[in-house]
């Protein structure tokens, strides 16, 4: 009898260990909500697509607001929540770490904000905050680590660019809107990006949108101290960083929108910019195109 019971116990243990653990269920539900990244950090707004039950991880798009705006304001003005519903991705829209005006600005080290102040050492580390938010969403079973993207408007576009420089392993692609940068302006020659301030460890695909009538962040360069060099210089620098070997090509994708592309880049990356003729400093991105361009990229696990 003792031998029989021992064999029975061993058989039961074998069966139990053979059953895979249940996949973690994300605590979010369809629609708008919030998610706290932990350690007492401020929760971020999130929008989960209609019909999703939290039972499988989704692609994530981080949406970063412009200077003096809020995450909730950016969620409304961008229209990306409807795109998330249509294509089944999670949208997160956090607030920047520095209060300014009626909203917030992002902490890009060494670069003055729109109020002309360089963030001090006591300000929130927005790179750590945003990458920590991604990590917690992945750990909670909400997000597919290989399909994390970031986009943002103006100051949020510059923060998007900065994340590509310093946290490329987190993002499969970045999509700055009226805010593409490739590092800080070079102090000795602000018409060029400073190579020392943007040295990503791996290639990261860049999909940028801008208007050629933008007078705040002009594509021809100039403007405020945080801007200076041209959008074309930023594109060229990203193409260099990504090891793109094919010559740049230009084509019209709509009657008033042309696209500049650098291809044959390392690890399947790309650099693409869409310029809207006659458009100024606003959300000029076509959301369907933005998602189509972002979603064709994926990080290895």
CSV table of C-alpha atoms in Angstrom, one decimal:
chain,number,residue,atom,x,y,z
A,1,UNK,CA,0.0,0.0,0.0
A,2,UNK,CA,2.8,2.4,0.9
A,3,UNK,CA,4.5,1.8,-2.5
A,4,UNK,CA,1.1,2.4,-4.2
A,5,UNK,CA,0.6,5.7,-2.4
A,6,UNK,CA,4.1,6.8,-3.3
A,7,UNK,CA,3.6,6.1,-6.9
A,8,UNK,CA,0.2,7.8,-6.9
A,9,UNK,CA,1.7,10.9,-5.3
A,10,UNK,CA,4.5,11.0,-7.9
A,11,UNK,CA,2.0,10.7,-10.7
A,12,UNK,CA,-0.2,13.5,-9.4
A,13,UNK,CA,2.9,15.8,-9.0
A,14,UNK,CA,3.9,15.0,-12.6
A,15,UNK,CA,0.5,16.0,-13.8
A,16,UNK,CA,0.4,19.2,-11.8
A,17,UNK,CA,3.9,20.4,-12.9
A,18,UNK,CA,3.0,19.6,-16.5
A,19,UNK,CA,0.0,22.1,-16.5
A,20,UNK,CA,1.3,25.5,-17.6
A,21,UNK,CA,0.7,28.5,-15.4
A,22,UNK,CA,-2.2,30.6,-16.4
A,23,UNK,CA,-1.3,33.7,-18.3
A,24,UNK,CA,-1.4,36.9,-16.1
A,25,UNK,CA,-4.6,38.9,-16.7
A,26,UNK,CA,-4.1,42.6,-17.2
A,27,UNK,CA,-6.0,44.7,-14.6
A,28,UNK,CA,-7.1,47.2,-17.2
A,29,UNK,CA,-10.5,47.2,-18.9
A,30,UNK,CA,-11.7,48.5,-22.3
A,31,UNK,CA,-12.0,52.3,-22.4
A,32,UNK,CA,-10.3,55.1,-20.4
A,33,UNK,CA,-8.6,54.4,-17.1
A,34,UNK,CA,-5.3,54.9,-15.4
A,35,UNK,CA,-2.2,52.9,-14.5
A,36,UNK,CA,0.3,53.6,-11.7
A,37,UNK,CA,3.9,52.8,-12.5
A,38,UNK,CA,4.7,52.1,-8.8
A,39,UNK,CA,7.1,53.5,-6.3
A,40,UNK,CA,4.6,56.4,-5.6
A,41,UNK,CA,4.9,57.7,-9.1
A,42,UNK,CA,2.0,59.6,-10.7
A,43,UNK,CA,-0.5,57.4,-12.6
A,44,UNK,CA,-0.7,57.7,-16.3
A,45,UNK,CA,-3.9,57.9,-18.3
A,46,UNK,CA,-4.6,54.8,-20.5
A,47,UNK,CA,-7.1,53.9,-23.1
A,48,UNK,CA,-7.6,50.2,-23.8
A,49,UNK,CA,-9.3,49.2,-27.1
A,50,UNK,CA,-13.0,48.4,-27.3
A,51,UNK,CA,-13.8,44.7,-26.9
A,52,UNK,CA,-10.5,43.8,-25.2
A,53,UNK,CA,-10.9,41.7,-22.0
A,54,UNK,CA,-7.3,42.0,-20.7
A,55,UNK,CA,-6.6,38.4,-21.4
A,56,UNK,CA,-3.7,38.9,-23.7
A,57,UNK,CA,-0.9,41.6,-24.1
A,58,UNK,CA,-1.3,44.4,-26.6
A,59,UNK,CA,1.0,46.6,-28.6
A,60,UNK,CA,1.5,49.9,-26.7
A,61,UNK,CA,1.7,53.5,-28.0
A,62,UNK,CA,3.0,56.1,-25.5
A,63,UNK,CA,1.5,59.5,-26.4
A,64,UNK,CA,3.4,62.5,-25.1
A,65,UNK,CA,1.7,65.9,-24.9
A,66,UNK,CA,3.1,69.2,-26.1
A,67,UNK,CA,4.6,71.7,-23.7
A,68,UNK,CA,2.2,73.2,-21.1
A,69,UNK,CA,-0.5,70.6,-22.1
A,70,UNK,CA,-1.6,67.4,-20.3
A,71,UNK,CA,-1.8,63.8,-21.2
A,72,UNK,CA,-5.6,64.0,-21.1
A,73,UNK,CA,-5.6,67.0,-23.4
A,74,UNK,CA,-3.3,65.2,-25.9
A,75,UNK,CA,-5.5,62.2,-25.9
A,76,UNK,CA,-8.5,64.3,-26.9
A,77,UNK,CA,-6.7,66.5,-29.5
A,78,UNK,CA,-4.8,63.7,-31.2
A,79,UNK,CA,-7.7,61.4,-32.0
A,80,UNK,CA,-5.5,58.4,-31.3
A,81,UNK,CA,-7.9,56.7,-29.0
A,82,UNK,CA,-10.2,55.9,-32.0
A,83,UNK,CA,-7.2,54.5,-33.8
A,84,UNK,CA,-6.4,52.3,-30.8
A,85,UNK,CA,-10.0,51.0,-30.9
A,86,UNK,CA,-9.7,50.3,-34.6
A,87,UNK,CA,-6.4,48.5,-34.5
A,88,UNK,CA,-6.3,47.0,-31.1
A,89,UNK,CA,-3.4,48.7,-29.3
A,90,UNK,CA,-3.1,50.2,-25.8
A,91,UNK,CA,-2.7,54.0,-25.6
A,92,UNK,CA,-1.0,55.6,-22.6
A,93,UNK,CA,-1.0,59.3,-22.2
A,94,UNK,CA,1.1,60.4,-19.1
A,95,UNK,CA,1.8,63.9,-17.9
A,96,UNK,CA,5.3,65.4,-18.1
A,97,UNK,CA,7.3,65.7,-14.9
A,98,UNK,CA,7.6,69.5,-14.7
A,99,UNK,CA,4.6,71.8,-14.0
A,100,UNK,CA,4.4,74.7,-16.5
A,101,UNK,CA,1.5,77.0,-17.4
A,102,UNK,CA,-1.7,75.1,-17.2
A,103,UNK,CA,0.0,71.7,-17.7
A,104,UNK,CA,3.4,70.2,-17.8
A,105,UNK,CA,6.7,70.0,-19.8
A,106,UNK,CA,9.1,67.1,-20.3
A,107,UNK,CA,12.6,66.9,-18.7
A,108,UNK,CA,15.1,66.7,-21.5
A,109,UNK,CA,18.5,67.1,-19.8
A,110,UNK,CA,20.5,70.1,-20.8
A,111,UNK,CA,17.7,71.5,-23.0
A,112,UNK,CA,15.7,74.6,-21.9
A,113,UNK,CA,11.9,74.2,-21.7
A,114,UNK,CA,9.6,76.5,-23.5
A,115,UNK,CA,9.8,78.7,-20.4
A,116,UNK,CA,13.6,79.1,-21.0
A,117,UNK,CA,14.6,77.0,-17.9
A,118,UNK,CA,17.1,74.1,-18.0
A,119,UNK,CA,15.7,71.3,-15.8
A,120,UNK,CA,17.6,71.0,-12.6
A,121,UNK,CA,18.7,67.8,-10.8
A,122,UNK,CA,15.7,67.8,-8.5
A,123,UNK,CA,13.2,67.4,-11.4
A,124,UNK,CA,11.6,64.0,-12.2
A,125,UNK,CA,13.7,61.8,-14.5
A,126,UNK,CA,11.2,61.4,-17.3
A,127,UNK,CA,13.2,58.7,-19.1
A,128,UNK,CA,13.1,56.6,-15.9
A,129,UNK,CA,9.4,57.4,-15.4
A,130,UNK,CA,8.4,56.5,-18.9
A,131,UNK,CA,10.5,53.3,-19.3
A,132,UNK,CA,9.4,52.3,-15.8
A,133,UNK,CA,5.8,52.7,-16.9
A,134,UNK,CA,6.4,50.4,-19.9
A,135,UNK,CA,8.1,47.8,-17.7
A,136,UNK,CA,5.2,47.8,-15.3
A,137,UNK,CA,2.6,47.4,-18.1
A,138,UNK,CA,4.6,44.5,-19.5
A,139,UNK,CA,4.9,42.9,-16.1
A,140,UNK,CA,1.2,43.2,-15.5
A,141,UNK,CA,0.5,41.3,-18.7
A,142,UNK,CA,-1.0,44.3,-20.5
A,143,UNK,CA,1.7,45.0,-23.1
A,144,UNK,CA,3.7,43.0,-25.6
A,145,UNK,CA,7.4,43.9,-24.9
A,146,UNK,CA,8.3,43.6,-28.6
A,147,UNK,CA,5.7,46.1,-29.8
A,148,UNK,CA,6.2,49.3,-27.8
A,149,UNK,CA,6.1,52.6,-29.6
A,150,UNK,CA,6.2,56.3,-28.7
A,151,UNK,CA,4.9,59.4,-30.3
A,152,UNK,CA,4.4,63.0,-29.2
A,153,UNK,CA,3.6,66.5,-30.3
A,154,UNK,CA,6.1,69.4,-30.2
A,155,UNK,CA,7.8,69.2,-26.8
A,156,UNK,CA,6.4,65.7,-26.6
A,157,UNK,CA,8.0,65.0,-30.0
A,158,UNK,CA,11.3,66.2,-28.7
A,159,UNK,CA,10.9,63.9,-25.7
A,160,UNK,CA,10.0,61.1,-28.1
A,161,UNK,CA,13.3,61.8,-30.0
A,162,UNK,CA,15.2,61.8,-26.7
A,163,UNK,CA,13.8,58.4,-25.8
A,164,UNK,CA,15.1,57.1,-29.1
A,165,UNK,CA,18.5,58.4,-28.2
A,166,UNK,CA,18.8,57.1,-24.7
A,167,UNK,CA,16.3,54.2,-24.4
A,168,UNK,CA,16.2,52.6,-27.9
A,169,UNK,CA,16.0,49.0,-26.5
A,170,UNK,CA,12.5,49.9,-25.1
A,171,UNK,CA,10.9,51.1,-28.3
A,172,UNK,CA,10.5,49.3,-31.7
A,173,UNK,CA,9.9,52.7,-33.4
A,174,UNK,CA,9.5,56.4,-32.5
A,175,UNK,CA,7.2,58.9,-34.2
A,176,UNK,CA,7.8,62.6,-33.3
A,177,UNK,CA,5.2,65.0,-34.6
A,178,UNK,CA,6.5,68.6,-35.3
A,179,UNK,CA,9.4,67.7,-32.9
A,180,UNK,CA,12.0,65.5,-34.6
A,181,UNK,CA,15.5,65.9,-33.0
A,182,UNK,CA,18.7,63.8,-33.0
A,183,UNK,CA,20.3,65.1,-29.9
A,184,UNK,CA,20.9,68.6,-28.5
A,185,UNK,CA,22.1,71.4,-30.7
A,186,UNK,CA,26.0,71.4,-30.9
A,187,UNK,CA,27.1,74.3,-28.6
A,188,UNK,CA,29.9,75.3,-31.0
A,189,UNK,CA,27.6,75.1,-34.0
A,190,UNK,CA,23.9,74.9,-33.1
A,191,UNK,CA,23.0,74.4,-36.8
A,192,UNK,CA,24.2,70.8,-36.3
A,193,UNK,CA,23.1,68.1,-33.8
A,194,UNK,CA,25.7,67.2,-31.1
A,195,UNK,CA,26.7,63.6,-31.7
A,196,UNK,CA,27.7,63.2,-28.1
A,197,UNK,CA,24.1,63.7,-26.9
A,198,UNK,CA,22.5,61.0,-29.1
A,199,UNK,CA,24.3,57.6,-29.2
A,200,UNK,CA,21.6,54.9,-29.2
A,201,UNK,CA,23.0,51.4,-28.5
A,202,UNK,CA,20.8,49.8,-31.1
A,203,UNK,CA,19.1,51.1,-34.3
A,204,UNK,CA,15.6,52.5,-33.7
A,205,UNK,CA,13.1,53.2,-36.5
A,206,UNK,CA,12.1,56.8,-36.9
A,207,UNK,CA,8.7,58.0,-38.4
A,208,UNK,CA,8.4,61.7,-38.2
A,209,UNK,CA,5.6,64.2,-39.2
A,210,UNK,CA,5.9,67.9,-39.7
A,211,UNK,CA,4.3,70.9,-41.5
A,212,UNK,CA,6.4,73.1,-43.7
A,213,UNK,CA,4.7,76.3,-42.4
A,214,UNK,CA,5.6,75.6,-38.8
A,215,UNK,CA,7.0,78.7,-37.2
A,216,UNK,CA,7.5,77.3,-33.7
A,217,UNK,CA,9.7,74.4,-34.7
A,218,UNK,CA,10.6,75.3,-38.3
A,219,UNK,CA,11.7,72.5,-40.5
A,220,UNK,CA,14.3,74.9,-42.0
A,221,UNK,CA,15.9,75.4,-38.5
A,222,UNK,CA,16.3,78.4,-36.3
A,223,UNK,CA,13.7,79.1,-33.6
A,224,UNK,CA,14.2,78.7,-29.9
A,225,UNK,CA,17.3,77.5,-28.1
A,226,UNK,CA,16.0,73.9,-27.9
A,227,UNK,CA,15.6,73.7,-31.7
A,228,UNK,CA,18.1,75.4,-34.0
A,229,UNK,CA,19.1,72.7,-36.6
A,230,UNK,CA,16.9,71.7,-39.5
A,231,UNK,CA,14.6,68.7,-39.6
A,232,UNK,CA,16.6,67.5,-42.6
A,233,UNK,CA,19.8,67.5,-40.4
A,234,UNK,CA,17.9,65.4,-37.8
A,235,UNK,CA,16.8,62.9,-40.5
A,236,UNK,CA,20.4,62.6,-41.8
A,237,UNK,CA,21.7,62.0,-38.3
A,238,UNK,CA,19.2,59.3,-37.6
A,239,UNK,CA,20.0,57.7,-41.0
A,240,UNK,CA,23.7,57.7,-40.0
A,241,UNK,CA,22.9,56.3,-36.5
A,242,UNK,CA,20.8,53.5,-38.1
A,243,UNK,CA,23.5,52.7,-40.7
A,244,UNK,CA,21.2,53.4,-43.6
A,245,UNK,CA,23.1,52.9,-46.9
A,246,UNK,CA,20.5,53.7,-49.6
A,247,UNK,CA,20.2,57.2,-50.9
A,248,UNK,CA,17.3,59.2,-49.5
A,249,UNK,CA,14.2,59.1,-51.7
A,250,UNK,CA,11.2,61.5,-51.9
A,251,UNK,CA,7.7,60.7,-53.1
A,252,UNK,CA,4.3,62.3,-52.8
A,253,UNK,CA,1.9,60.2,-50.7
A,254,UNK,CA,-1.0,62.6,-50.9
A,255,UNK,CA,-1.7,65.8,-52.9
A,256,UNK,CA,-0.1,68.0,-50.1
A,257,UNK,CA,2.1,65.4,-48.3
A,258,UNK,CA,5.5,64.2,-49.4
A,259,UNK,CA,7.6,61.6,-47.8
A,260,UNK,CA,11.4,61.4,-47.4
A,261,UNK,CA,12.8,57.9,-46.7
A,262,UNK,CA,16.2,56.5,-45.8
A,263,UNK,CA,16.2,52.7,-46.3
A,264,UNK,CA,18.6,49.8,-46.3
A,265,UNK,CA,19.2,50.4,-42.6
A,266,UNK,CA,20.6,48.0,-39.9
A,267,UNK,CA,18.3,45.4,-38.3
A,268,UNK,CA,15.4,46.4,-40.6
A,269,UNK,CA,15.1,49.9,-39.2
A,270,UNK,CA,14.1,52.9,-41.3
A,271,UNK,CA,14.0,56.7,-41.2
A,272,UNK,CA,10.9,58.2,-42.7
A,273,UNK,CA,9.6,61.8,-42.6
A,274,UNK,CA,6.2,63.0,-43.9
A,275,UNK,CA,5.9,66.7,-44.5
A,276,UNK,CA,2.5,68.4,-44.9
A,277,UNK,CA,2.6,71.4,-47.2
A,278,UNK,CA,1.1,74.6,-45.8
A,279,UNK,CA,0.5,73.1,-42.3
A,280,UNK,CA,1.8,74.6,-39.1
A,281,UNK,CA,2.5,73.7,-35.5
A,282,UNK,CA,-0.2,71.2,-34.7
A,283,UNK,CA,-0.9,67.4,-34.9
A,284,UNK,CA,-0.3,67.0,-38.6
A,285,UNK,CA,0.0,63.2,-38.4
A,286,UNK,CA,-2.4,61.0,-40.3
A,287,UNK,CA,-3.2,58.6,-37.6
A,288,UNK,CA,-3.8,55.6,-39.9
A,289,UNK,CA,-0.5,56.2,-41.6
A,290,UNK,CA,1.2,56.7,-38.2
A,291,UNK,CA,0.0,53.4,-36.9
A,292,UNK,CA,0.8,51.6,-40.2
A,293,UNK,CA,4.4,52.9,-40.2
A,294,UNK,CA,5.0,52.2,-36.5
A,295,UNK,CA,3.4,48.8,-36.4
A,296,UNK,CA,5.6,47.3,-39.1
A,297,UNK,CA,8.5,47.3,-36.7
A,298,UNK,CA,9.0,44.9,-33.8
A,299,UNK,CA,11.8,44.4,-31.3
A,300,UNK,CA,13.3,41.0,-30.7
A,301,UNK,CA,12.3,39.4,-27.4
